[in-house]
Amino acid sequence: MASALSTDLRASLTWLLQDALELSTITDVSKLEYTAGLANGVGSGQADRIWHDERTLAAGAADDLVLSALASSVFGNSVQVALAKVKALLIVCKTTDAGAELTVGNAASHTWLGPFNTATARATLAADSSLLLINKQAGWSVGVGTTDVLRILNSGSGSATYRIVIVGTSS
């Protein structure tokens, strides 16, 4: 039996800004939303692979995630998820302690360029924050053995727990 993946991608930001004046209050209320779906497959607007985990890093420790060979357990069986392209990446820093910080990108070797464009580029997540990157149509390429390592570094002063989901294609 073949597996099938259906993915629902959503991001939303809602705001209420009020400016109290002497005789009235001016209100700006609105929402910006992004919603998209990825059907099963390997083409534009499709994905057929998903990998997710919750991980904890000691201060100064790093996870070098090899996107072409991500270890996982499904229904008690060890499997390897190999991505050729990444369509969506969500990282949530669960640690709420002040000083917690995760650095994403900038692996020592075989750096996955993806949305970062250069091997030394990186993004920083503070405590209780998240990073969502989506490239629904083309995806970001993963080069097996050349550009396939996504580094998550705990650059904070204490241990940090994060959750990660990567959605992509097998070819």
PDB file of C-alpha atoms in Angstrom:
ATOM      1  CA  MET A   1       0.000   0.000   0.000  1.00  0.00           C
ATOM      2  CA  ALA A   2       1.409   3.408  -0.978  1.00  0.00           C
ATOM      3  CA  SER A   3       1.465   6.292   1.473  1.00  0.00           C
ATOM      4  CA  ALA A   4      -0.150   9.643   0.721  1.00  0.00           C
ATOM      5  CA  LEU A   5       0.498  13.036   2.318  1.00  0.00           C
ATOM      6  CA  SER A   6      -1.852  15.988   2.518  1.00  0.00           C
ATOM      7  CA  THR A   7      -0.540  19.167   4.138  1.00  0.00           C
ATOM      8  CA  ASP A   8      -2.356  22.280   5.347  1.00  0.00           C
ATOM      9  CA  LEU A   9      -0.086  25.328   5.789  1.00  0.00           C
ATOM     10  CA  ARG A  10      -1.365  28.293   7.796  1.00  0.00           C
ATOM     11  CA  ALA A  11       0.035  31.452   9.324  1.00  0.00           C
ATOM     12  CA  SER A  12      -2.027  34.233  10.844  1.00  0.00           C
ATOM     13  CA  LEU A  13      -1.409  37.526  12.593  1.00  0.00           C
ATOM     14  CA  THR A  14      -4.312  39.462  14.083  1.00  0.00           C
ATOM     15  CA  TRP A  15      -3.987  42.886  15.663  1.00  0.00           C
ATOM     16  CA  LEU A  16      -5.924  45.541  17.525  1.00  0.00           C
ATOM     17  CA  LEU A  17      -4.305  48.963  17.783  1.00  0.00           C
ATOM     18  CA  GLN A  18      -6.120  51.700  19.671  1.00  0.00           C
ATOM     19  CA  ASP A  19      -5.216  55.333  20.112  1.00  0.00           C
ATOM     20  CA  ALA A  20      -7.277  56.989  22.838  1.00  0.00           C
ATOM     21  CA  LEU A  21      -7.853  60.665  22.087  1.00  0.00           C
ATOM     22  CA  GLU A  22      -9.708  63.215  24.215  1.00  0.00           C
ATOM     23  CA  LEU A  23     -13.077  62.773  22.484  1.00  0.00           C
ATOM     24  CA  SER A  24     -12.729  59.451  20.705  1.00  0.00           C
ATOM     25  CA  THR A  25     -10.676  56.325  20.261  1.00  0.00           C
ATOM     26  CA  ILE A  26      -9.222  55.458  16.884  1.00  0.00           C
ATOM     27  CA  THR A  27      -9.106  51.726  16.232  1.00  0.00           C
ATOM     28  CA  ASP A  28      -7.139  49.704  13.685  1.00  0.00           C
ATOM     29  CA  VAL A  29      -8.132  46.050  13.737  1.00  0.00           C
ATOM     30  CA  SER A  30      -7.232  43.563  11.053  1.00  0.00           C
ATOM     31  CA  LYS A  31      -5.640  40.249  10.198  1.00  0.00           C
ATOM     32  CA  LEU A  32      -3.051  38.995   7.747  1.00  0.00           C
ATOM     33  CA  GLU A  33      -3.357  35.329   6.847  1.00  0.00           C
ATOM     34  CA  TYR A  34      -1.553  32.852   4.667  1.00  0.00           C
ATOM     35  CA  THR A  35      -3.193  29.534   3.865  1.00  0.00           C
ATOM     36  CA  ALA A  36      -2.134  26.928   1.358  1.00  0.00           C
ATOM     37  CA  GLY A  37      -2.327  23.227   0.865  1.00  0.00           C
ATOM     38  CA  LEU A  38       0.151  20.752  -0.520  1.00  0.00           C
ATOM     39  CA  ALA A  39      -1.346  17.774  -2.306  1.00  0.00           C
ATOM     40  CA  ASN A  40       0.427  14.425  -2.436  1.00  0.00           C
ATOM     41  CA  GLY A  41       3.191  14.312  -5.039  1.00  0.00           C
ATOM     42  CA  VAL A  42       6.565  15.734  -6.018  1.00  0.00           C
ATOM     43  CA  GLY A  43       5.574  18.581  -8.355  1.00  0.00           C
ATOM     44  CA  SER A  44       4.768  22.236  -7.904  1.00  0.00           C
ATOM     45  CA  GLY A  45       2.421  22.737  -4.949  1.00  0.00           C
ATOM     46  CA  GLN A  46       2.917  19.132  -3.809  1.00  0.00           C
ATOM     47  CA  ALA A  47       4.805  17.194  -1.131  1.00  0.00           C
ATOM     48  CA  ASP A  48       5.177  13.498  -0.353  1.00  0.00           C
ATOM     49  CA  ARG A  49       7.506  13.464   2.677  1.00  0.00           C
ATOM     50  CA  ILE A  50       7.237  14.772   6.247  1.00  0.00           C
ATOM     51  CA  TRP A  51       9.597  14.568   9.217  1.00  0.00           C
ATOM     52  CA  HIS A  52       8.985  15.899  12.714  1.00  0.00           C
ATOM     53  CA  ASP A  53      10.562  15.685  16.139  1.00  0.00           C
ATOM     54  CA  GLU A  54      10.941  17.319  19.541  1.00  0.00           C
ATOM     55  CA  ARG A  55      14.541  17.733  20.611  1.00  0.00           C
ATOM     56  CA  THR A  56      16.444  19.187  23.560  1.00  0.00           C
ATOM     57  CA  LEU A  57      19.918  20.688  23.256  1.00  0.00           C
ATOM     58  CA  ALA A  58      22.341  21.511  26.046  1.00  0.00           C
ATOM     59  CA  ALA A  59      23.904  24.991  25.976  1.00  0.00           C
ATOM     60  CA  GLY A  60      26.360  25.174  23.074  1.00  0.00           C
ATOM     61  CA  ALA A  61      25.181  21.868  21.557  1.00  0.00           C
ATOM     62  CA  ALA A  62      24.014  21.506  17.949  1.00  0.00           C
ATOM     63  CA  ASP A  63      21.818  19.188  15.923  1.00  0.00           C
ATOM     64  CA  ASP A  64      23.113  18.709  12.393  1.00  0.00           C
ATOM     65  CA  LEU A  65      20.044  17.384  10.604  1.00  0.00           C
ATOM     66  CA  VAL A  66      20.970  15.582   7.380  1.00  0.00           C
ATOM     67  CA  LEU A  67      17.939  16.349   5.234  1.00  0.00           C
ATOM     68  CA  SER A  68      18.726  13.516   2.819  1.00  0.00           C
ATOM     69  CA  ALA A  69      18.689  10.959   5.673  1.00  0.00           C
ATOM     70  CA  LEU A  70      16.464  11.980   8.605  1.00  0.00           C
ATOM     71  CA  ALA A  71      16.012   9.169  11.124  1.00  0.00           C
ATOM     72  CA  SER A  72      12.488   8.592  12.398  1.00  0.00           C
ATOM     73  CA  SER A  73      10.269   6.019  14.023  1.00  0.00           C
ATOM     74  CA  VAL A  74       6.874   5.242  12.518  1.00  0.00           C
ATOM     75  CA  PHE A  75       4.579   2.802  14.313  1.00  0.00           C
ATOM     76  CA  GLY A  76       7.590   1.336  16.132  1.00  0.00           C
ATOM     77  CA  ASN A  77       9.676   0.871  12.984  1.00  0.00           C
ATOM     78  CA  SER A  78      12.879   2.792  12.275  1.00  0.00           C
ATOM     79  CA  VAL A  79      12.715   4.583   8.948  1.00  0.00           C
ATOM     80  CA  GLN A  80      14.769   7.146   7.107  1.00  0.00           C
ATOM     81  CA  VAL A  81      13.140  10.158   5.456  1.00  0.00           C
ATOM     82  CA  ALA A  82      15.142  11.393   2.463  1.00  0.00           C
ATOM     83  CA  LEU A  83      14.241  14.824   1.138  1.00  0.00           C
ATOM     84  CA  ALA A  84      15.160  16.102  -2.325  1.00  0.00           C
ATOM     85  CA  LYS A  85      13.350  19.411  -1.772  1.00  0.00           C
ATOM     86  CA  VAL A  86      11.977  21.218   1.263  1.00  0.00           C
ATOM     87  CA  LYS A  87       8.598  22.912   0.809  1.00  0.00           C
ATOM     88  CA  ALA A  88       7.954  24.000   4.416  1.00  0.00           C
ATOM     89  CA  LEU A  89       9.970  24.262   7.617  1.00  0.00           C
ATOM     90  CA  LEU A  90       8.500  25.088  11.032  1.00  0.00           C
ATOM     91  CA  ILE A  91      10.658  25.380  14.146  1.00  0.00           C
ATOM     92  CA  VAL A  92       9.126  26.280  17.513  1.00  0.00           C
ATOM     93  CA  CYS A  93      11.358  27.074  20.481  1.00  0.00           C
ATOM     94  CA  LYS A  94       9.439  25.629  23.443  1.00  0.00           C
ATOM     95  CA  THR A  95      11.850  26.955  26.060  1.00  0.00           C
ATOM     96  CA  THR A  96      10.508  30.071  27.774  1.00  0.00           C
ATOM     97  CA  ASP A  97      13.534  30.939  29.935  1.00  0.00           C
ATOM     98  CA  ALA A  98      15.114  34.317  29.262  1.00  0.00           C
ATOM     99  CA  GLY A  99      18.393  33.851  27.434  1.00  0.00           C
ATOM    100  CA  ALA A 100      17.249  30.811  25.457  1.00  0.00           C
ATOM    101  CA  GLU A 101      18.298  31.130  21.815  1.00  0.00           C
ATOM    102  CA  LEU A 102      18.457  28.813  18.808  1.00  0.00           C
ATOM    103  CA  THR A 103      20.517  29.583  15.724  1.00  0.00           C
ATOM    104  CA  VAL A 104      19.235  27.971  12.508  1.00  0.00           C
ATOM    105  CA  GLY A 105      21.612  27.445   9.578  1.00  0.00           C
ATOM    106  CA  ASN A 106      25.381  27.857   9.191  1.00  0.00           C
ATOM    107  CA  ALA A 107      26.386  24.173   9.476  1.00  0.00           C
ATOM    108  CA  ALA A 108      30.109  23.382   9.668  1.00  0.00           C
ATOM    109  CA  SER A 109      29.983  21.459   6.362  1.00  0.00           C
ATOM    110  CA  HIS A 110      27.483  20.391   3.688  1.00  0.00           C
ATOM    111  CA  THR A 111      25.342  23.390   4.663  1.00  0.00           C
ATOM    112  CA  TRP A 112      21.794  23.342   3.295  1.00  0.00           C
ATOM    113  CA  LEU A 113      21.374  26.716   1.649  1.00  0.00           C
ATOM    114  CA  GLY A 114      17.594  26.591   1.242  1.00  0.00           C
ATOM    115  CA  PRO A 115      16.090  29.970   2.113  1.00  0.00           C
ATOM    116  CA  PHE A 116      19.394  31.257   3.529  1.00  0.00           C
ATOM    117  CA  ASN A 117      21.146  31.635   0.125  1.00  0.00           C
ATOM    118  CA  THR A 118      24.660  31.442   1.612  1.00  0.00           C
ATOM    119  CA  ALA A 119      26.442  28.845   3.743  1.00  0.00           C
ATOM    120  CA  THR A 120      27.065  31.302   6.601  1.00  0.00           C
ATOM    121  CA  ALA A 121      23.592  32.868   6.744  1.00  0.00           C
ATOM    122  CA  ARG A 122      21.395  31.990   9.693  1.00  0.00           C
ATOM    123  CA  ALA A 123      18.243  32.898  11.587  1.00  0.00           C
ATOM    124  CA  THR A 124      17.927  33.289  15.349  1.00  0.00           C
ATOM    125  CA  LEU A 125      14.975  32.172  17.472  1.00  0.00           C
ATOM    126  CA  ALA A 126      14.644  33.567  20.970  1.00  0.00           C
ATOM    127  CA  ALA A 127      12.770  31.871  23.801  1.00  0.00           C
ATOM    128  CA  ASP A 128       9.115  31.072  23.089  1.00  0.00           C
ATOM    129  CA  SER A 129       9.301  31.996  19.394  1.00  0.00           C
ATOM    130  CA  SER A 130       9.015  30.294  16.027  1.00  0.00           C
ATOM    131  CA  LEU A 131      10.219  30.290  12.445  1.00  0.00           C
ATOM    132  CA  LEU A 132       7.999  29.315   9.516  1.00  0.00           C
ATOM    133  CA  LEU A 133       9.423  29.178   5.993  1.00  0.00           C
ATOM    134  CA  ILE A 134       7.360  28.088   2.991  1.00  0.00           C
ATOM    135  CA  ASN A 135       8.320  27.608  -0.658  1.00  0.00           C
ATOM    136  CA  LYS A 136       5.163  25.906  -1.876  1.00  0.00           C
ATOM    137  CA  GLN A 137       5.810  25.846  -5.609  1.00  0.00           C
ATOM    138  CA  ALA A 138       9.474  25.073  -6.276  1.00  0.00           C
ATOM    139  CA  GLY A 139      10.785  24.119  -2.841  1.00  0.00           C
ATOM    140  CA  TRP A 140      14.407  24.476  -1.779  1.00  0.00           C
ATOM    141  CA  SER A 141      16.763  21.850  -3.176  1.00  0.00           C
ATOM    142  CA  VAL A 142      18.670  19.401  -0.987  1.00  0.00           C
ATOM    143  CA  GLY A 143      21.990  18.210  -2.435  1.00  0.00           C
ATOM    144  CA  VAL A 144      22.773  14.713  -1.139  1.00  0.00           C
ATOM    145  CA  GLY A 145      26.238  14.805   0.450  1.00  0.00           C
ATOM    146  CA  THR A 146      26.873  18.381  -0.672  1.00  0.00           C
ATOM    147  CA  THR A 147      24.180  20.763   0.657  1.00  0.00           C
ATOM    148  CA  ASP A 148      22.004  18.675   2.943  1.00  0.00           C
ATOM    149  CA  VAL A 149      22.812  19.648   6.553  1.00  0.00           C
ATOM    150  CA  LEU A 150      20.484  21.940   8.512  1.00  0.00           C
ATOM    151  CA  ARG A 151      22.123  22.991  11.782  1.00  0.00           C
ATOM    152  CA  ILE A 152      20.108  23.910  14.864  1.00  0.00           C
ATOM    153  CA  LEU A 153      22.524  25.347  17.457  1.00  0.00           C
ATOM    154  CA  ASN A 154      21.638  26.197  21.038  1.00  0.00           C
ATOM    155  CA  SER A 155      23.456  29.515  21.315  1.00  0.00           C
ATOM    156  CA  GLY A 156      21.742  30.315  24.630  1.00  0.00           C
ATOM    157  CA  SER A 157      22.969  29.893  28.189  1.00  0.00           C
ATOM    158  CA  GLY A 158      20.796  26.927  29.243  1.00  0.00           C
ATOM    159  CA  SER A 159      19.214  23.882  27.677  1.00  0.00           C
ATOM    160  CA  ALA A 160      16.620  24.518  24.981  1.00  0.00           C
ATOM    161  CA  THR A 161      13.779  22.361  23.684  1.00  0.00           C
ATOM    162  CA  TYR A 162      12.388  22.824  20.210  1.00  0.00           C
ATOM    163  CA  ARG A 163       9.888  21.162  17.910  1.00  0.00           C
ATOM    164  CA  ILE A 164      10.513  20.897  14.199  1.00  0.00           C
ATOM    165  CA  VAL A 165       8.470  19.821  11.172  1.00  0.00           C
ATOM    166  CA  ILE A 166       9.925  19.579   7.673  1.00  0.00           C
ATOM    167  CA  VAL A 167       7.700  18.937   4.657  1.00  0.00           C
ATOM    168  CA  GLY A 168       9.214  18.141   1.281  1.00  0.00           C
ATOM    169  CA  THR A 169       9.509  15.846  -1.686  1.00  0.00           C
ATOM    170  CA  SER A 170      11.344  12.620  -2.405  1.00  0.00           C
ATOM    171  CA  SER A 171      12.496  13.766  -5.837  1.00  0.00           C
TER     172      SER A 171
END
